[in-house]
């Protein structure tokens, strides 16, 4: 059983934290993930910094720019994950853009990712139909799971289709938005979560975008298997005055 | 070989719609509606009437006698510089604004590099009374102050793109992010044959008026409705797509696409995408683009802001790979020389972009029997500062 399948079949209120590889400093990825796991986070997403991250808001964009300046590369990310896997067993997903995989060579990339212990992928600009036609077999060959996004505009039929292909979890985007943390969830968003819940999909669901604190996290958990925090975590790393370990510990504590 | 887009939005290996799910609804809505709307009689009537009375079409096909003499062949200039707002860009913005209206959208967003597409968008928004927001790289805002002022006077809001390299590619990213955040009321009016399907095909159709007129004008002037060669510059590739469009399937016509070599292809300061690029995804389209070994998109350079783009539209990637198109590079210096030369012998100050197409004449082995059309995509008003700075002393 893949780590993701195991997690979703044994736990509720899943806390998934996004961090950008190579940020704030090149090798902070390792300590960050170790500390997140030690603080009780259920799974992590590691962002592969990209020059043109279309689906990301200013906070994550900025962290990607810093990481690229720090010299992050895909092979360094693989090395970091290899190091992390010596002590960390929670699921690790990679998030990035399809151009990065294409340039590396998709087959080669997936083989390396699987070898270092990556469990799945979120690739926001890889459309479902192209995934199905060109790439799905390769992901399956390496037992790598996928998460696709749905938004308030996604039709019911399409939600079902996307849920079926989302072998990791269904990524429920909370609003019309790029990534970025807002402080609360509006009624319209809650209605949308309720609608998805009522569809009784077999795929586990995590709510992401706009989840920033214990309040929004707990609300999201009422409607899904858990939630994803990204920008709020990156913002905390960006403005931190304490050392990395303490900053992470203090950020996660109120969420548990 | 087929040069039209297939049902999935591909030209050969290139094109498609590599978009985040957040854009699926919008792009799909556009895909399902664009042909129905723009091929309707009512739309065509409004579009053609605006092109005639507002834009000033048909633009002349001018036999440049002095230029012809210099190259000892027959050279026509397709005068897109005489369009309202000074470039071909308005052919596309008139079409897309009508489409946006028919789709019930009332908030228009656009990206711009040099500001020509921004001005053309702000112009049609003023005409139709629609809200207009133009994203422009912070660096381009400084480089292109007169066009920023024009957009503001036309009532548009110019929003600086402050991420990445702060130029056209980043302005395009910002416009796409805006569309993701405002999917219901907003129409993204893209400025070239780039972006996810159906944009490349739609923009090519709106620009195809250029070769539609060319066929009639050539027939009148030469008795033959096609030339031997058509030369056009390629940034994203919209003026070239329009100039080539009705000749794509006529193998007698050589299609010559001119890219900006900048300081030279080998200098690292260049925008020659087909020479320096490789296959990948930029702004939702699979095409050729300039990138490093990590797949990070690199910053191009050209003296001409309109050619300073790290990709090319998928149609051009297909023309390049299939060999249907001839791709030529022209440096900053060669383009400047061509601009001063045309000004001196024909009394026409071309845009720096168009000057790249003119400079390609020097690189072709032209024979006295050759009939060549150069697409003069825009006028040089916006480039006067550069021209004055670099003016040859004699
Ligand atoms: C006069 C002129 N020509 C050409 C271009 C390049 O665009 P495209 O390659 O889409 O025609 C521009 C873009 O700003 C322009 O202003």
XYZ file of C-alpha atoms and ligand atoms in Angstrom:
666
model
C 0.000 0.000 0.000
C 1.215 3.450 -0.932
C 1.808 5.849 2.001
C -1.053 8.052 0.755
C -3.566 5.228 0.633
C -2.541 4.197 4.100
C -2.916 7.696 5.503
C -6.346 8.329 4.013
C -7.672 4.959 5.100
C -6.580 5.396 8.703
C -6.931 9.071 9.575
C -9.295 12.049 9.519
C -8.581 15.793 9.831
C -5.469 15.503 7.772
C -3.085 18.427 7.924
C -1.108 18.832 4.714
C 1.552 21.544 4.673
C 3.032 23.008 1.495
C 6.576 24.285 1.470
C 8.811 25.507 -1.333
C 11.996 23.513 -1.923
C 15.183 25.525 -1.398
C 13.431 28.161 0.692
C 14.260 30.223 2.721
C 17.793 28.765 2.259
C 18.830 26.119 -0.232
C 19.064 23.239 2.239
C 16.269 24.298 4.604
C 13.981 21.856 2.782
C 15.422 18.989 4.815
C 15.075 20.553 8.242
C 11.655 21.976 7.370
C 10.162 18.618 6.403
C 11.773 16.844 9.362
C 10.371 19.417 11.773
C 6.925 19.340 10.136
C 6.831 15.564 10.546
C 8.080 15.814 14.138
C 5.363 18.399 14.907
C 2.699 15.956 13.823
C 1.868 17.095 10.296
C 0.214 14.244 8.369
C 1.688 14.841 4.938
C 3.653 17.437 2.980
C 3.747 18.935 -0.473
C 7.096 20.147 -1.710
C 6.932 22.867 -4.345
C 9.445 22.670 -7.189
C 10.238 26.327 -7.841
C 9.325 27.464 -11.351
C 9.992 30.737 -13.154
C 6.379 31.138 -14.308
C 4.062 29.685 -11.664
C 0.658 30.556 -13.162
C -1.456 29.111 -10.398
C 0.433 30.720 -7.522
C -0.117 33.987 -5.719
C 2.557 36.506 -4.743
C 3.716 34.748 -1.545
C 4.576 31.433 -3.195
C 5.858 33.182 -6.342
C 8.287 35.111 -4.207
C 9.480 32.017 -2.369
C 10.077 30.333 -5.740
C 12.150 33.257 -6.967
C 14.267 33.164 -3.815
C 14.744 29.401 -4.116
C 15.821 29.658 -7.754
C 18.307 32.344 -6.754
C 19.506 30.042 -3.987
C 20.386 27.569 -6.737
C 17.674 24.946 -6.314
C 17.477 22.316 -9.077
C 15.341 19.232 -9.595
C 18.278 16.947 -8.838
C 18.989 18.815 -5.594
C 15.331 18.346 -4.650
C 15.680 14.588 -5.269
C 18.813 14.513 -3.098
C 17.028 16.411 -0.342
C 14.086 14.022 -0.397
C 16.456 11.069 -0.279
C 18.007 12.544 2.845
C 14.572 13.302 4.350
C 13.386 9.742 3.716
C 16.097 8.369 6.016
C 13.999 9.475 8.986
C 10.606 10.653 7.706
C 7.809 8.313 6.652
C 4.803 10.633 6.086
C 3.574 10.979 2.483
C 5.484 13.445 0.329
C 3.976 14.923 -2.811
C 5.713 17.124 -5.331
C 3.973 20.153 -6.737
C 5.211 21.833 -9.901
C 4.556 22.686 -13.505
C 4.543 20.290 -16.422
C 7.271 22.150 -18.311
C 9.761 21.174 -15.611
C 9.017 17.477 -16.107
C 9.012 17.740 -19.898
C 12.412 19.376 -19.961
C 13.861 16.808 -17.558
C 12.211 13.964 -19.478
C 8.959 12.782 -17.936
C 9.842 9.095 -17.738
C 13.261 9.719 -16.223
C 11.799 12.250 -13.803
C 9.098 9.908 -12.530
C 11.537 7.032 -12.124
C 13.852 9.194 -10.005
C 10.973 10.632 -7.971
C 9.682 7.162 -7.166
C 13.179 5.942 -6.290
C 13.772 8.676 -3.693
C 10.410 8.107 -2.042
C 7.950 10.587 -3.584
C 4.363 9.356 -3.303
C 2.470 11.572 -5.710
C 2.127 14.750 -7.709
C 0.127 17.923 -8.088
C 0.766 19.516 -11.474
C -1.752 22.328 -11.854
C -1.137 23.014 -15.537
C -1.300 19.393 -16.667
C -4.867 19.090 -17.962
C -6.817 15.951 -17.192
C -7.261 14.854 -20.815
C -3.570 15.144 -21.663
C -2.692 13.271 -18.464
C -5.015 10.462 -19.436
C -3.759 10.222 -22.993
C -0.048 10.752 -22.573
C 1.125 10.322 -19.013
C -1.175 8.226 -16.872
C 0.463 4.919 -17.726
C 3.864 6.270 -16.707
C 2.611 7.475 -13.334
C 0.943 4.145 -12.710
C 4.029 2.224 -13.706
C 5.925 3.909 -10.863
C 2.997 3.702 -8.441
C 2.888 7.505 -8.226
C -0.478 9.017 -7.256
C -2.073 12.150 -8.666
C -4.190 14.944 -7.279
C -6.251 17.118 -9.591
C -8.015 20.347 -8.703
C -11.681 21.261 -8.732
C -13.094 24.764 -8.272
C -16.516 26.277 -7.611
C -16.960 26.428 -11.399
C -16.331 22.734 -12.044
C -19.506 20.969 -13.168
C -20.759 17.893 -11.313
C -19.944 15.564 -14.196
C -16.450 16.891 -14.398
C -16.000 16.649 -10.623
C -16.819 12.934 -10.862
C -14.349 12.478 -13.691
C -11.611 14.370 -11.857
C -12.281 12.525 -8.615
C -11.861 9.236 -10.425
C -8.434 10.196 -11.759
C -7.297 11.694 -8.443
C -5.579 8.681 -6.966
C -3.987 10.638 -4.085
C -6.799 12.965 -3.048
C -9.185 15.407 -4.672
C -7.849 18.936 -4.312
C -10.838 21.140 -3.573
C -9.889 24.731 -4.398
C -11.855 26.838 -1.972
C -12.572 29.851 -4.162
C -11.926 31.629 -7.439
C -8.323 32.221 -6.631
C -4.700 31.620 -7.085
C -2.896 30.437 -3.948
C -2.903 33.002 -1.152
C -4.200 33.105 2.345
C -7.332 34.963 3.285
C -8.461 35.070 6.872
C -11.904 33.475 6.803
C -14.204 31.342 4.683
C -17.352 32.904 3.273
C -20.831 31.394 3.216
C -20.645 30.756 -0.535
C -17.554 28.667 -0.024
C -19.215 26.640 2.728
C -22.193 25.958 0.445
C -19.812 24.722 -2.197
C -18.042 22.437 0.311
C -21.448 21.073 1.350
C -22.339 20.375 -2.252
C -19.133 18.404 -2.787
C -19.670 16.523 0.458
C -23.176 15.588 -0.622
C -21.811 14.022 -3.805
C -20.426 11.196 -1.638
C -17.342 10.700 -3.772
C -15.117 7.726 -3.029
C -12.002 9.860 -3.336
C -10.620 11.525 -0.202
C -10.825 15.314 -0.311
C -8.525 18.028 0.970
C -9.526 21.671 0.841
C -6.846 24.110 -0.206
C -6.285 27.803 -1.007
C -7.295 30.243 1.697
C -6.711 27.893 4.652
C -4.488 29.879 6.983
C -5.090 29.120 10.670
C -6.732 26.788 13.175
C -10.157 28.316 12.546
C -10.212 27.838 8.799
C -8.496 24.474 9.127
C -11.125 23.182 11.546
C -13.968 24.498 9.409
C -12.519 22.798 6.337
C -12.212 19.532 8.249
C -15.979 19.575 8.780
C -16.469 19.150 5.052
C -13.466 17.144 3.906
C -10.790 14.697 5.043
C -8.561 17.613 5.875
C -6.954 20.689 4.421
C -3.806 22.131 2.888
C -1.957 25.158 4.187
C 0.534 26.769 1.838
C 0.838 30.530 1.588
C 0.247 31.128 5.295
C 3.101 28.754 6.104
C 5.422 30.356 3.541
C 4.521 33.810 4.849
C 5.458 32.649 8.332
C 8.826 31.370 7.101
C 9.391 34.633 5.233
C 8.813 36.874 8.218
C 10.175 34.588 10.928
C 12.388 36.059 13.649
C 13.015 32.777 15.460
C 15.130 29.880 14.193
C 13.537 27.563 11.623
C 12.670 24.715 14.015
C 10.982 26.946 16.558
C 9.083 28.864 13.871
C 7.685 25.654 12.415
C 6.841 24.166 15.774
C 4.997 27.327 16.828
C 3.079 27.464 13.552
C 1.890 23.842 13.700
C 1.091 23.633 17.420
C -2.297 25.449 17.379
C -3.398 23.372 14.381
C -3.148 20.040 16.161
C 0.704 18.874 -44.394
C -2.078 20.604 -42.535
C -1.590 24.091 -41.107
C -4.933 24.635 -39.480
C -5.646 23.820 -35.908
C -7.205 20.420 -35.152
C -10.149 19.808 -32.852
C -7.934 19.620 -29.783
C -6.194 22.857 -30.609
C -2.973 21.432 -32.013
C -0.938 22.440 -35.047
C 1.054 19.251 -35.559
C 2.843 18.702 -32.244
C 2.157 22.192 -30.928
C -0.637 24.070 -29.217
C -3.295 22.626 -26.945
C -4.542 24.105 -23.709
C -2.185 23.408 -20.784
C -4.187 25.328 -18.248
C -4.918 24.977 -14.562
C -8.366 23.576 -13.793
C -9.305 27.041 -12.517
C -9.337 28.205 -16.141
C -11.081 25.177 -17.579
C -14.551 26.677 -17.488
C -13.509 29.965 -19.096
C -11.329 28.502 -21.801
C -13.904 25.856 -22.573
C -16.665 28.439 -22.808
C -14.540 30.387 -25.264
C -13.664 27.261 -27.232
C -17.302 26.287 -27.600
C -18.487 29.730 -28.616
C -15.809 31.496 -30.613
C -16.398 29.950 -34.025
C -20.166 30.072 -33.776
C -20.032 33.759 -32.921
C -17.298 35.004 -35.213
C -18.533 33.088 -38.243
C -22.057 34.473 -37.881
C -23.236 36.958 -40.492
C -24.134 39.545 -37.892
C -20.676 39.426 -36.309
C -18.870 39.584 -39.653
C -20.945 42.593 -40.671
C -20.108 44.513 -37.491
C -16.463 43.450 -37.592
C -15.914 44.399 -41.223
C -17.726 47.685 -40.792
C -15.524 48.675 -37.836
C -12.399 47.617 -39.724
C -13.403 49.840 -42.617
C -14.687 52.962 -40.888
C -12.899 52.910 -37.545
C -9.588 51.193 -38.257
C -9.222 52.513 -41.798
C -9.033 49.283 -43.791
C -8.197 48.077 -46.326
C -4.632 49.164 -45.719
C -2.717 49.947 -48.917
C -0.437 47.473 -50.637
C 2.228 49.915 -51.666
C 4.766 49.256 -54.400
C 7.967 50.586 -52.845
C 9.776 51.697 -56.005
C 12.977 52.867 -54.404
C 13.284 49.805 -52.218
C 12.551 47.623 -55.259
C 15.301 49.380 -57.180
C 17.760 48.834 -54.364
C 17.107 45.088 -54.280
C 16.474 44.770 -58.005
C 13.128 43.028 -57.575
C 9.486 43.928 -56.934
C 8.786 44.807 -53.308
C 5.387 45.671 -51.900
C 4.748 46.942 -48.390
C 1.510 45.912 -46.689
C 0.817 49.103 -44.785
C -0.459 47.915 -41.385
C 1.278 50.985 -39.981
C -1.596 53.066 -41.374
C -4.182 51.402 -39.140
C -5.764 53.419 -36.348
C -3.399 53.258 -33.319
C -0.469 52.509 -35.612
C -0.161 48.746 -35.915
C -1.875 45.504 -36.888
C -2.776 44.871 -33.251
C -6.150 46.593 -33.612
C -7.415 44.031 -36.174
C -7.433 41.562 -33.313
C -8.727 43.813 -30.531
C -11.735 44.929 -32.618
C -12.626 41.285 -33.214
C -12.150 40.146 -29.644
C -14.022 43.071 -28.118
C -17.068 42.217 -30.228
C -16.759 38.607 -29.109
C -16.449 39.654 -25.447
C -19.593 41.754 -25.779
C -21.538 38.907 -27.332
C -20.413 36.651 -24.488
C -21.753 39.168 -21.983
C -18.409 40.071 -20.416
C -17.925 43.595 -19.149
C -14.453 43.618 -17.660
C -11.557 43.363 -20.105
C -8.006 42.413 -19.162
C -4.951 42.338 -21.407
C -1.175 42.032 -21.290
C 1.202 44.275 -23.155
C 4.919 44.524 -23.798
C 5.676 47.574 -25.899
C 2.237 48.927 -25.168
C 0.867 48.587 -28.716
C -1.568 45.826 -27.816
C -2.405 47.661 -24.583
C -3.220 50.812 -26.528
C -5.263 48.876 -29.099
C -7.194 47.196 -26.272
C -7.741 50.427 -24.335
C -8.976 51.995 -27.578
C -11.688 49.436 -28.292
C -12.707 49.423 -24.610
C -13.166 53.188 -24.788
C -15.213 52.710 -27.941
C -17.455 50.081 -26.339
C -17.562 51.632 -22.865
C -15.991 48.619 -21.134
C -13.711 48.538 -18.104
C -10.101 47.891 -19.163
C -7.150 46.688 -17.103
C -3.789 46.271 -18.816
C -0.954 44.339 -17.178
C 2.485 45.581 -18.125
C 5.906 44.664 -16.764
C 7.329 47.232 -14.393
C 10.412 47.545 -16.607
C 8.331 48.015 -19.772
C 6.298 50.729 -18.025
C 9.520 52.668 -17.631
C 10.703 51.925 -21.192
C 7.415 52.805 -22.921
C 6.156 55.896 -21.125
C 4.239 57.418 -24.096
C 2.109 54.291 -24.564
C 1.416 54.134 -20.829
C 0.136 57.705 -21.046
C -2.018 56.857 -24.073
C -3.621 53.924 -22.277
C -4.375 56.087 -19.253
C -5.862 58.831 -21.413
C -8.063 56.170 -23.030
C -9.379 55.295 -19.588
C -7.515 52.051 -18.960
C -5.893 51.102 -15.683
C -2.274 50.046 -16.192
C -1.188 47.535 -13.536
C 2.521 46.861 -13.139
C 3.674 43.234 -13.209
C 6.332 43.088 -10.526
C 7.157 39.374 -10.537
C 9.951 37.535 -12.325
C 11.686 39.545 -14.994
C 9.012 42.292 -14.907
C 8.457 42.218 -18.690
C 5.937 40.793 -21.193
C 6.001 37.181 -20.033
C 5.310 38.273 -16.470
C 2.557 40.656 -17.572
C 0.973 37.660 -19.333
C 1.247 35.580 -16.139
C -0.449 38.367 -14.177
C -3.272 38.670 -16.709
C -3.852 34.903 -16.510
C -3.867 35.066 -12.686
C -6.399 37.891 -12.831
C -8.608 35.735 -15.057
C -8.354 32.839 -12.601
C -9.472 35.138 -9.792
C -12.299 36.765 -11.824
C -13.763 34.018 -13.972
C -17.330 35.211 -14.321
C -17.374 38.767 -15.640
C -13.903 39.001 -17.151
C -12.696 38.493 -20.714
C -8.977 38.007 -21.341
C -8.118 39.802 -24.570
C -4.798 38.252 -25.554
C -2.526 40.149 -27.947
C -0.880 37.561 -30.158
C -1.251 34.028 -31.540
C -0.142 32.614 -28.185
C -1.831 31.203 -25.092
C -4.135 28.200 -24.747
C -6.387 27.014 -27.574
C -8.553 28.631 -28.941
C -6.575 31.891 -28.702
C -3.895 31.148 -31.325
C -6.522 30.171 -33.891
C -8.871 33.009 -32.986
C -6.194 35.710 -33.172
C -4.892 34.264 -36.471
C -8.410 34.460 -37.899
C -8.775 38.107 -36.875
C -5.373 38.960 -38.328
C -6.057 36.989 -41.514
C -7.687 40.125 -42.933
C -4.110 41.099 -43.859
C -3.633 38.286 -46.387
C -7.295 38.389 -47.409
C -6.734 41.938 -48.672
C -3.308 41.072 -50.021
C -4.790 38.488 -52.376
C -7.214 40.984 -53.887
C -4.638 43.777 -54.068
C -1.971 41.579 -55.672
C -4.455 40.301 -58.243
C -5.271 43.908 -59.143
C -1.668 45.053 -59.297
C 0.130 42.045 -60.746
C -2.563 39.845 -62.243
C -1.585 37.075 -59.839
C -3.119 36.772 -56.362
C 0.013 35.559 -54.623
C 3.608 36.785 -54.248
C 6.773 34.682 -54.313
C 7.741 35.600 -50.780
C 6.061 37.139 -47.753
C 8.247 38.536 -44.992
C 6.940 39.299 -41.504
C 8.492 39.727 -38.071
C 7.606 37.315 -35.271
C 7.255 38.199 -31.623
C 4.350 35.990 -30.622
C 3.588 35.849 -34.320
C 0.233 37.528 -34.932
C 1.124 39.856 -37.791
C 3.017 37.013 -39.460
C 0.092 34.626 -38.949
C -2.229 37.171 -40.558
C 0.096 37.810 -43.486
C 0.678 34.076 -44.093
C -2.845 32.843 -43.359
C -4.396 32.582 -46.839
C -1.144 31.307 -48.322
C -0.372 28.526 -45.861
C -1.507 25.887 -48.357
C 0.062 27.512 -51.406
C 3.552 26.014 -51.727
C 4.499 28.590 -54.386
C 4.662 31.232 -51.657
C 7.728 31.231 -49.443
C 6.781 32.274 -45.909
C 9.628 34.088 -44.200
C 9.414 34.657 -40.460
C 11.917 37.061 -38.954
C 13.009 36.754 -35.349
C 14.983 39.213 -33.261
C 18.589 38.110 -32.803
C 19.125 41.003 -30.384
C 22.852 41.537 -29.965
C 23.460 38.209 -31.765
C 22.223 34.629 -31.240
C 25.422 33.568 -29.523
C 25.631 36.527 -27.130
C 23.020 35.442 -24.604
C 21.135 38.667 -25.419
C 18.670 37.440 -28.029
C 15.018 36.633 -28.640
C 15.531 34.154 -31.513
C 13.179 31.509 -30.136
C 13.384 28.916 -32.918
C 17.187 28.988 -32.832
C 17.625 29.074 -29.079
C 14.465 27.390 -27.891
C 13.234 23.881 -27.261
C 9.819 22.299 -26.892
C 7.859 23.027 -23.754
C 4.878 24.821 -22.278
C 4.516 28.580 -21.986
C 1.320 30.457 -21.185
C -0.809 27.372 -21.664
C 0.547 26.323 -25.041
C 2.985 23.625 -26.145
C 5.476 25.328 -28.390
C 9.109 26.329 -28.784
C 10.417 28.480 -25.991
C 13.661 29.698 -24.509
C 14.452 27.822 -21.316
C 17.381 26.485 -19.341
C 18.148 22.841 -18.590
C 15.837 23.008 -15.543
C 12.856 24.082 -17.646
C 12.989 27.611 -16.220
C 11.877 30.081 -18.862
C 14.687 32.487 -19.685
C 14.516 36.180 -20.338
C 14.917 37.172 -23.978
C 16.430 40.394 -25.234
C 15.670 42.585 -28.234
C 15.844 46.320 -28.844
C 12.251 45.922 -29.974
C 9.894 45.420 -27.043
C 7.296 43.777 -29.316
C 9.689 40.962 -30.257
C 11.024 40.501 -26.733
C 9.090 37.300 -25.956
C 10.636 33.929 -25.000
C 8.162 31.833 -27.010
C 6.420 31.808 -30.382
C 2.841 30.883 -31.194
C 2.228 27.155 -31.830
C 1.443 27.754 -35.525
C 4.944 29.156 -36.007
C 6.542 26.301 -34.062
C 4.746 23.998 -36.502
C 5.824 26.029 -39.556
C 9.388 25.853 -38.270
C 9.445 22.148 -37.468
C 7.668 21.119 -40.665
C 9.919 23.304 -42.799
C 6.960 25.226 -44.284
C 8.333 28.468 -42.860
C 11.790 29.943 -43.397
C 13.097 31.479 -40.169
C 15.673 34.246 -40.312
C 17.311 36.201 -37.509
C 17.993 39.941 -37.600
C 20.085 41.815 -35.025
C 19.317 45.131 -33.333
C 21.879 46.875 -35.501
C 20.557 45.389 -38.758
C 16.995 46.376 -37.858
C 18.043 49.934 -37.011
C 19.857 50.276 -40.344
C 16.809 49.030 -42.208
C 14.602 51.543 -40.379
C 16.847 54.503 -41.241
C 17.094 53.261 -44.833
C 13.325 52.944 -45.367
C 12.799 56.355 -43.819
C 15.384 57.906 -46.121
C 14.348 56.317 -49.416
C 10.589 55.823 -48.999
C 9.646 58.410 -46.402
C 8.155 55.827 -44.062
C 9.302 55.462 -40.445
C 8.623 51.829 -39.497
C 8.170 50.336 -36.037
C 11.311 48.649 -34.758
C 9.509 45.299 -34.986
C 8.673 45.848 -38.659
C 12.238 47.023 -39.294
C 13.343 43.454 -38.524
C 11.207 42.209 -41.424
C 12.695 44.876 -43.719
C 16.252 43.954 -42.728
C 15.633 40.377 -43.859
C 15.614 41.654 -47.479
C 19.393 41.911 -47.191
C 19.658 38.224 -46.345
C 17.645 36.820 -49.241
C 18.976 36.063 -52.686
C 16.358 38.061 -54.577
C 16.034 37.828 -58.340
C 14.579 40.488 -60.658
C 11.494 38.320 -61.200
C 10.716 38.021 -57.513
C 7.582 39.615 -56.142
C 7.974 40.139 -52.393
C 5.523 41.455 -49.805
C 6.939 42.837 -46.571
C 4.340 43.143 -43.848
C 4.934 46.578 -42.350
C 3.256 45.725 -39.054
C 3.474 49.158 -37.429
C 4.704 52.708 -37.513
C 7.707 54.087 -35.679
C 6.127 56.816 -33.524
C 6.546 54.747 -30.368
C 10.235 54.165 -31.162
C 11.302 57.748 -31.817
C 13.381 57.951 -28.662
C 15.444 54.929 -29.713
C 15.761 56.219 -33.287
C 16.911 59.661 -32.128
C 19.431 58.161 -29.689
C 20.949 55.910 -32.355
C 20.716 58.262 -35.351
C 23.704 57.813 -37.703
C 25.702 61.028 -37.785
C 25.837 61.579 -41.570
C 4.360 46.956 -34.724
C 4.469 45.594 -34.135
N 4.856 44.578 -34.918
C 4.991 43.333 -34.429
C 4.756 43.049 -33.090
C 4.986 41.646 -32.624
O 3.824 40.941 -32.340
P 3.336 39.774 -33.289
O 4.491 38.862 -33.494
O 2.233 39.146 -32.529
O 2.879 40.356 -34.568
C 4.330 44.080 -32.234
C 4.056 43.812 -30.806
O 3.947 44.673 -29.973
C 4.189 45.386 -32.776
O 3.794 46.399 -31.998
